[in-house]
Each structure stands twice: as C-alpha cells, then as structure tokens.
PDB file of C-alpha atoms in Angstrom:
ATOM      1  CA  UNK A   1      -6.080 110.925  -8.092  1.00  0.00           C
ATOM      2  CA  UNK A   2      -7.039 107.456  -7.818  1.00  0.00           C
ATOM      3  CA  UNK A   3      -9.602 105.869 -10.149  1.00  0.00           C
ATOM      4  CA  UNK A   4     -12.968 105.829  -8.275  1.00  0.00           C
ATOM      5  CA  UNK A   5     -14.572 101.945  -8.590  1.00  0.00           C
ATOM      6  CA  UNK A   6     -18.327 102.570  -9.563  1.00  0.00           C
ATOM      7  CA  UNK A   7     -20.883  99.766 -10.320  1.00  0.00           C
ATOM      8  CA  UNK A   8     -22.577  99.083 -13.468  1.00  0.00           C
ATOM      9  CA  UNK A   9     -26.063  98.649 -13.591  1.00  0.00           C
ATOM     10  CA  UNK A  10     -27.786  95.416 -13.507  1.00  0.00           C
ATOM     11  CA  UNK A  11     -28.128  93.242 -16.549  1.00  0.00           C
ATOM     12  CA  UNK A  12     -31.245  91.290 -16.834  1.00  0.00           C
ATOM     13  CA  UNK A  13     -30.591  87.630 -17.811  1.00  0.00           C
ATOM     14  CA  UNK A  14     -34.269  86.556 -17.682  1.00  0.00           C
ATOM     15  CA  UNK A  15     -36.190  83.766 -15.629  1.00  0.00           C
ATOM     16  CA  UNK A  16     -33.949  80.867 -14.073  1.00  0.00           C
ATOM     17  CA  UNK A  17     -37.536  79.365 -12.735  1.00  0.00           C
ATOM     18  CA  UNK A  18     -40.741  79.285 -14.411  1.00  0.00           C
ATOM     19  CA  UNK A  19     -42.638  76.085 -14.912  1.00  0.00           C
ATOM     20  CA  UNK A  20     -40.253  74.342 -12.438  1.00  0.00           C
ATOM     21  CA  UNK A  21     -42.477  76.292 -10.044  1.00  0.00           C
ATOM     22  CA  UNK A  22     -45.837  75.310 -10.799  1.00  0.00           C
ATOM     23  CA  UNK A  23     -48.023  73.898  -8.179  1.00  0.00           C
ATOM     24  CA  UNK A  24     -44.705  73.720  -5.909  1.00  0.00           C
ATOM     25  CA  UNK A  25     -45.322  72.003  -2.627  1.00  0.00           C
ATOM     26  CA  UNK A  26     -45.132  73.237   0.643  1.00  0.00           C
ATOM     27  CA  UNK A  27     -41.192  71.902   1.723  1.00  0.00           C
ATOM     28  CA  UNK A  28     -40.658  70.806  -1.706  1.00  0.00           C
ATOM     29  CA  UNK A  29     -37.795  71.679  -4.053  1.00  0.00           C
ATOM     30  CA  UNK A  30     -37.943  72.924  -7.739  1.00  0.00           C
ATOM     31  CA  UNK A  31     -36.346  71.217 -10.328  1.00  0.00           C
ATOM     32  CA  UNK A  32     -33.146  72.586 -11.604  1.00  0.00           C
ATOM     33  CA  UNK A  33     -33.782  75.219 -14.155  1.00  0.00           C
ATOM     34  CA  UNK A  34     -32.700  77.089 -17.267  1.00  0.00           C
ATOM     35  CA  UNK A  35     -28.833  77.361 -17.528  1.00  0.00           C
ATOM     36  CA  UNK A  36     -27.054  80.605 -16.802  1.00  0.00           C
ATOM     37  CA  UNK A  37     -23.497  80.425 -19.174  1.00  0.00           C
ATOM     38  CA  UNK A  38     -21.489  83.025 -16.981  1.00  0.00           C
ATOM     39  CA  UNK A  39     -18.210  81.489 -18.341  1.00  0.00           C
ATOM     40  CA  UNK A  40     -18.909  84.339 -21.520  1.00  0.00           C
ATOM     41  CA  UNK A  41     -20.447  86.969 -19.829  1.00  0.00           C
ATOM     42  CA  UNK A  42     -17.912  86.504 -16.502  1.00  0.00           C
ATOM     43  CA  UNK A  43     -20.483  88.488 -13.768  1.00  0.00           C
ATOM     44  CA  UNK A  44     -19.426  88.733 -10.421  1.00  0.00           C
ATOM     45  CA  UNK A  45     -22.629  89.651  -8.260  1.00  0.00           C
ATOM     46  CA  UNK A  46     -26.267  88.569  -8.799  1.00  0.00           C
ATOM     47  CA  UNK A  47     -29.926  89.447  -7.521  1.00  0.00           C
ATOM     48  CA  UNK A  48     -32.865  87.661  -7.953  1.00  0.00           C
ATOM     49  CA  UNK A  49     -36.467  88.361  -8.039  1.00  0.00           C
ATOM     50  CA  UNK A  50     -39.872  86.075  -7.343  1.00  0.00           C
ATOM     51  CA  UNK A  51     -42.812  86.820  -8.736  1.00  0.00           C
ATOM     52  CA  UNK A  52     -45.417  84.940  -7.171  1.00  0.00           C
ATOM     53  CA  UNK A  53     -49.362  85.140  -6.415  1.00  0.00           C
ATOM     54  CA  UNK A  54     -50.171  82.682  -3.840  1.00  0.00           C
ATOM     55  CA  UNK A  55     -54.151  81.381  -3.869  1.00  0.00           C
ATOM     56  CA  UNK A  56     -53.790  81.222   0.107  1.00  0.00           C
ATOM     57  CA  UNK A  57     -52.094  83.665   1.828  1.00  0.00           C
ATOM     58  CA  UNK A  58     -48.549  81.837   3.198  1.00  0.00           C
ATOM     59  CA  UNK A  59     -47.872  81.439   6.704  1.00  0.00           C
ATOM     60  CA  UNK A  60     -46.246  84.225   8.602  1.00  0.00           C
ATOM     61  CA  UNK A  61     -42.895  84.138   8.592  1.00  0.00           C
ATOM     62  CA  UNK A  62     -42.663  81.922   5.128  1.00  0.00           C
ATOM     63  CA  UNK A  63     -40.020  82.141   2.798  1.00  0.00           C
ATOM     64  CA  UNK A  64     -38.344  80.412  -0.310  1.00  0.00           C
ATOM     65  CA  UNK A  65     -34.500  79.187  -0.012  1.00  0.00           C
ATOM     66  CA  UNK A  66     -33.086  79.278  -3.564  1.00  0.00           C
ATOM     67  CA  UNK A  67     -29.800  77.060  -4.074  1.00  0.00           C
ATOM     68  CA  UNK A  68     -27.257  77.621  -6.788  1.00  0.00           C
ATOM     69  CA  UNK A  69     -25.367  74.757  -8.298  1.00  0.00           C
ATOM     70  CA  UNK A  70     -22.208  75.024 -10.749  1.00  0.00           C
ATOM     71  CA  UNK A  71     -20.567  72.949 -13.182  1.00  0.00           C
ATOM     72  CA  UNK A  72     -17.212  74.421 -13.235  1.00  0.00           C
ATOM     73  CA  UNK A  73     -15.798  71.899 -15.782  1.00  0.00           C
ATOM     74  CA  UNK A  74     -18.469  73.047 -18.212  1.00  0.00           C
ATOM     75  CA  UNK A  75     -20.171  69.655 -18.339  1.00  0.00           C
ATOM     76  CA  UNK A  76     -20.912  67.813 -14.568  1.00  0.00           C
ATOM     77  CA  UNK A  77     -23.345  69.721 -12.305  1.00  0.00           C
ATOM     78  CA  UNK A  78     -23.264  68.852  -8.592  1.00  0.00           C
ATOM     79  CA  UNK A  79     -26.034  67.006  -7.256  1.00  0.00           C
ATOM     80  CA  UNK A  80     -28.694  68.607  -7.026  1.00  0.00           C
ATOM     81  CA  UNK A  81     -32.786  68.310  -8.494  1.00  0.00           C
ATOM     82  CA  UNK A  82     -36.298  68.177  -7.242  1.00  0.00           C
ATOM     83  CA  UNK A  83     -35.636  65.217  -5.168  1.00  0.00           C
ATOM     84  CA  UNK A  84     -31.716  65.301  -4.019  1.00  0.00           C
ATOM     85  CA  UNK A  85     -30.997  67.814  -1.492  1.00  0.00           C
ATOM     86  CA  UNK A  86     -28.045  69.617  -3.243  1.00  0.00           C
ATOM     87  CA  UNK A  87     -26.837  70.529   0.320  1.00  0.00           C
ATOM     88  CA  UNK A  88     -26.477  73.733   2.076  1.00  0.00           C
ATOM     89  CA  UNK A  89     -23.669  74.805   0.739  1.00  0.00           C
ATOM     90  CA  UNK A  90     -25.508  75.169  -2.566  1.00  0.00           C
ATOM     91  CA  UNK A  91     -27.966  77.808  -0.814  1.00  0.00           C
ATOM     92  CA  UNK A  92     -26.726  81.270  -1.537  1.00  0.00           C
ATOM     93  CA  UNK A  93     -29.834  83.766  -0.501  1.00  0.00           C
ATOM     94  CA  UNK A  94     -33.430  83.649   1.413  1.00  0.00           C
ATOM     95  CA  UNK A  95     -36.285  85.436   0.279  1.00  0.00           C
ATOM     96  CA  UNK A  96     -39.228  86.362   2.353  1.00  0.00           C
ATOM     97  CA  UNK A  97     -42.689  85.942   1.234  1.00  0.00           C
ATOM     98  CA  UNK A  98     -45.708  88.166   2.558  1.00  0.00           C
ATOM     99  CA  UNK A  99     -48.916  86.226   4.511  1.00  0.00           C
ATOM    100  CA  UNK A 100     -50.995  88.120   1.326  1.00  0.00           C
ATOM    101  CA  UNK A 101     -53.194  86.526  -1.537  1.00  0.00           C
ATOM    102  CA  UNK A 102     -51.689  89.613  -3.917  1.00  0.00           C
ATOM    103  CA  UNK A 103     -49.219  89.514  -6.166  1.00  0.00           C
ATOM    104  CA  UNK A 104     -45.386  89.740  -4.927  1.00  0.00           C
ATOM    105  CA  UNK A 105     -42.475  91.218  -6.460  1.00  0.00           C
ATOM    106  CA  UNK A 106     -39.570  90.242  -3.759  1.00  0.00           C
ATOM    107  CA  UNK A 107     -36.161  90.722  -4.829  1.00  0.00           C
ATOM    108  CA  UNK A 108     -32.822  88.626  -2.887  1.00  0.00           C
ATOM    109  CA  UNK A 109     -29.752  90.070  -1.066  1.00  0.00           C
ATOM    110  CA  UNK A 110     -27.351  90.476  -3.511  1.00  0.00           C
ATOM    111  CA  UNK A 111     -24.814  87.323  -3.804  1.00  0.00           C
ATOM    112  CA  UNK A 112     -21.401  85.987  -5.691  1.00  0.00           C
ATOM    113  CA  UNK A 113     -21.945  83.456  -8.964  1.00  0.00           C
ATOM    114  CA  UNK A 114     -19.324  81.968 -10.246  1.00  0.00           C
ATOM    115  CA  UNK A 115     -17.749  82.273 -13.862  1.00  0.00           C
ATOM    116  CA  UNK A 116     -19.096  78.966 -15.316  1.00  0.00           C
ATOM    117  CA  UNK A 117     -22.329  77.100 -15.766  1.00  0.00           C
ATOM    118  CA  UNK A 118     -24.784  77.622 -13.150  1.00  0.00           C
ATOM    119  CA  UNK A 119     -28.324  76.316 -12.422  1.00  0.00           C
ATOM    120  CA  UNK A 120     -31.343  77.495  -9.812  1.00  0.00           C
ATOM    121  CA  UNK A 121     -33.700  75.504  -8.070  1.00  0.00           C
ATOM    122  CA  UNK A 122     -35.921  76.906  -4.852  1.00  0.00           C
ATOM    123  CA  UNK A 123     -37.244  75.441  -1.825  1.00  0.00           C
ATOM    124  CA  UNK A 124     -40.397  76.110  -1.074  1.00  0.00           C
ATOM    125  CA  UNK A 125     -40.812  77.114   2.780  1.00  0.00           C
ATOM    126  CA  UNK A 126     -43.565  79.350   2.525  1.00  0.00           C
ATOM    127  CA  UNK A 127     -46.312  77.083   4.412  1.00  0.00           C
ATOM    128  CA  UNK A 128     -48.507  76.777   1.066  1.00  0.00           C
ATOM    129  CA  UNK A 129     -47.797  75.493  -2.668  1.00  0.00           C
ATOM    130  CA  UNK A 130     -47.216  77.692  -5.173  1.00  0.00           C
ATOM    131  CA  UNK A 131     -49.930  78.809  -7.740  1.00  0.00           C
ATOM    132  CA  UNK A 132     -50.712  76.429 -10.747  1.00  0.00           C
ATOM    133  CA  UNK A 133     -48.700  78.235 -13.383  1.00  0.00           C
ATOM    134  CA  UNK A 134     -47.176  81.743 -13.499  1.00  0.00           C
ATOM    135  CA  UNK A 135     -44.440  82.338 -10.754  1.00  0.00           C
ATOM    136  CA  UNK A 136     -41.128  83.129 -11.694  1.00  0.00           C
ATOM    137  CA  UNK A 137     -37.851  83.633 -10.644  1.00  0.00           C
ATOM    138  CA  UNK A 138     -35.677  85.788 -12.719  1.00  0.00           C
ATOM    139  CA  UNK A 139     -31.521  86.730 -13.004  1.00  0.00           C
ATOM    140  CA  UNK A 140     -29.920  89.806 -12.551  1.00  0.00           C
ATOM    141  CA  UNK A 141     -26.373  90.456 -12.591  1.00  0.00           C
ATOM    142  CA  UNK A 142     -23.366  93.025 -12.402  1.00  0.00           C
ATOM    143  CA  UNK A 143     -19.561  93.726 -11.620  1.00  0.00           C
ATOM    144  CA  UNK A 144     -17.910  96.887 -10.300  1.00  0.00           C
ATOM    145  CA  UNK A 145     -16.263  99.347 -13.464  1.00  0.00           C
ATOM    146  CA  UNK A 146     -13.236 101.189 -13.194  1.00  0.00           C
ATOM    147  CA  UNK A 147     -13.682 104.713 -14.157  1.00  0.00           C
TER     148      UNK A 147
END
C-alpha cells in the first residue's frame, strides 16, 4: 500500500508584527518586521493571525493586506518598508477585519514561504488606524509528513 501523506501540525514561530503596528494609519503600511530564518527550519506552508482591538469600529468591508518579502541570497531584501510599496507581487494573503470595537483573533488563508529569509509588513485597509500599542501579527507554519 502506498504511504498515506498526512500534515504535521502547525509550529508557532511567534509575532512577525508588533510595534510596527502601533497607531497604524488608515492606507498606511507597516514597517518591515522581525525576520523569519526558514533557510534552517525549511517550512513549506504558513498561516497567520491578527490580533487587533480597534478604538472605532472599522468600516464594513475593511481588511489588512499583509506582503511577504524574501532575501533569497541570505543578505538583500527586495524593496519593500513603511514607505516603498514592495509591489503586489509581494502580497501573499488578505485578512478581513470585523466593523466591532472588540477584540479580534482573525487568522489568513493558508499560503507558500519560501526557504530563506523572509520579512512581513501589513497594509492597513481597514478604514481606521490601528490601536496605540498591542496588535500583533503572529507566524505559523507546517509541511506535509510521509507516514
């Protein structure tokens, strides 16, 4: 019989965004954030997940558009910051915010990263800035297992 190809459970590889999101404009984009070395651990699929409080409720229909960029020499990141578009072939998912005041836990479609250095940054669509301090955006990742 053929060996069945099973998934392994997610590994958490901790915020990507945190202060980078702090009082973050309506239409404005994070800075880059914390580097994610996937040239060790070598994961193929990723999730994310925003945690986020807004003080007014976004507008309906808001969301956040989170871009990856890579340095696949190890060293030279594309462009990409708070104020150069990195281009939308950096975006890899969209996540929907609610029109609520309470606190959101919203977790991406899952998506490919690639097996060097990455970075995150997010653009804010969600028709209000971001709270003062305490948003996040954090990592997940897995690969399928042989068994």
């Amino acid at each position: 019989m053929a060996n069945a190809i099973k998934w392994q459970a997610y590994t958490d590889r901790g915020n990507v965004l945190t202060t980078e999101l702090d009082a973050l404009a309506d239409a404005a984009r994070s800075a880059a954030g914390s580097e994610i070395a996937n040239q060790t651990n070598l994961d193929q699929l990723a999730v994310l997940e925003l945690l986020v409080t807004f003080g007014t409720a976004p507008s309906a229909g808001g969301y956040v558009q989170v871009h990856m960029v890579q340095a696949p020499d190890g060293t030279n990141y594309e462009d990409g910051s708070a104020t150069v578009d990195p281009g939308i072939h950096t975006a890899v998912v969209t996540i929907p915010v609610k029109a609520v005041t309470t606190a959101q836990r919203v977790k991406s479609n899952r998506f490919q990263i690639g097996p060097g250095k990455t970075k995150f940054l997010l653009l804010n669509k969600s028709g209000q800035a971001f709270p003062l301090i305490g948003s996040t955006l954090r990592l997940y990742t897995t690969n399928d297992e042989v068994q």
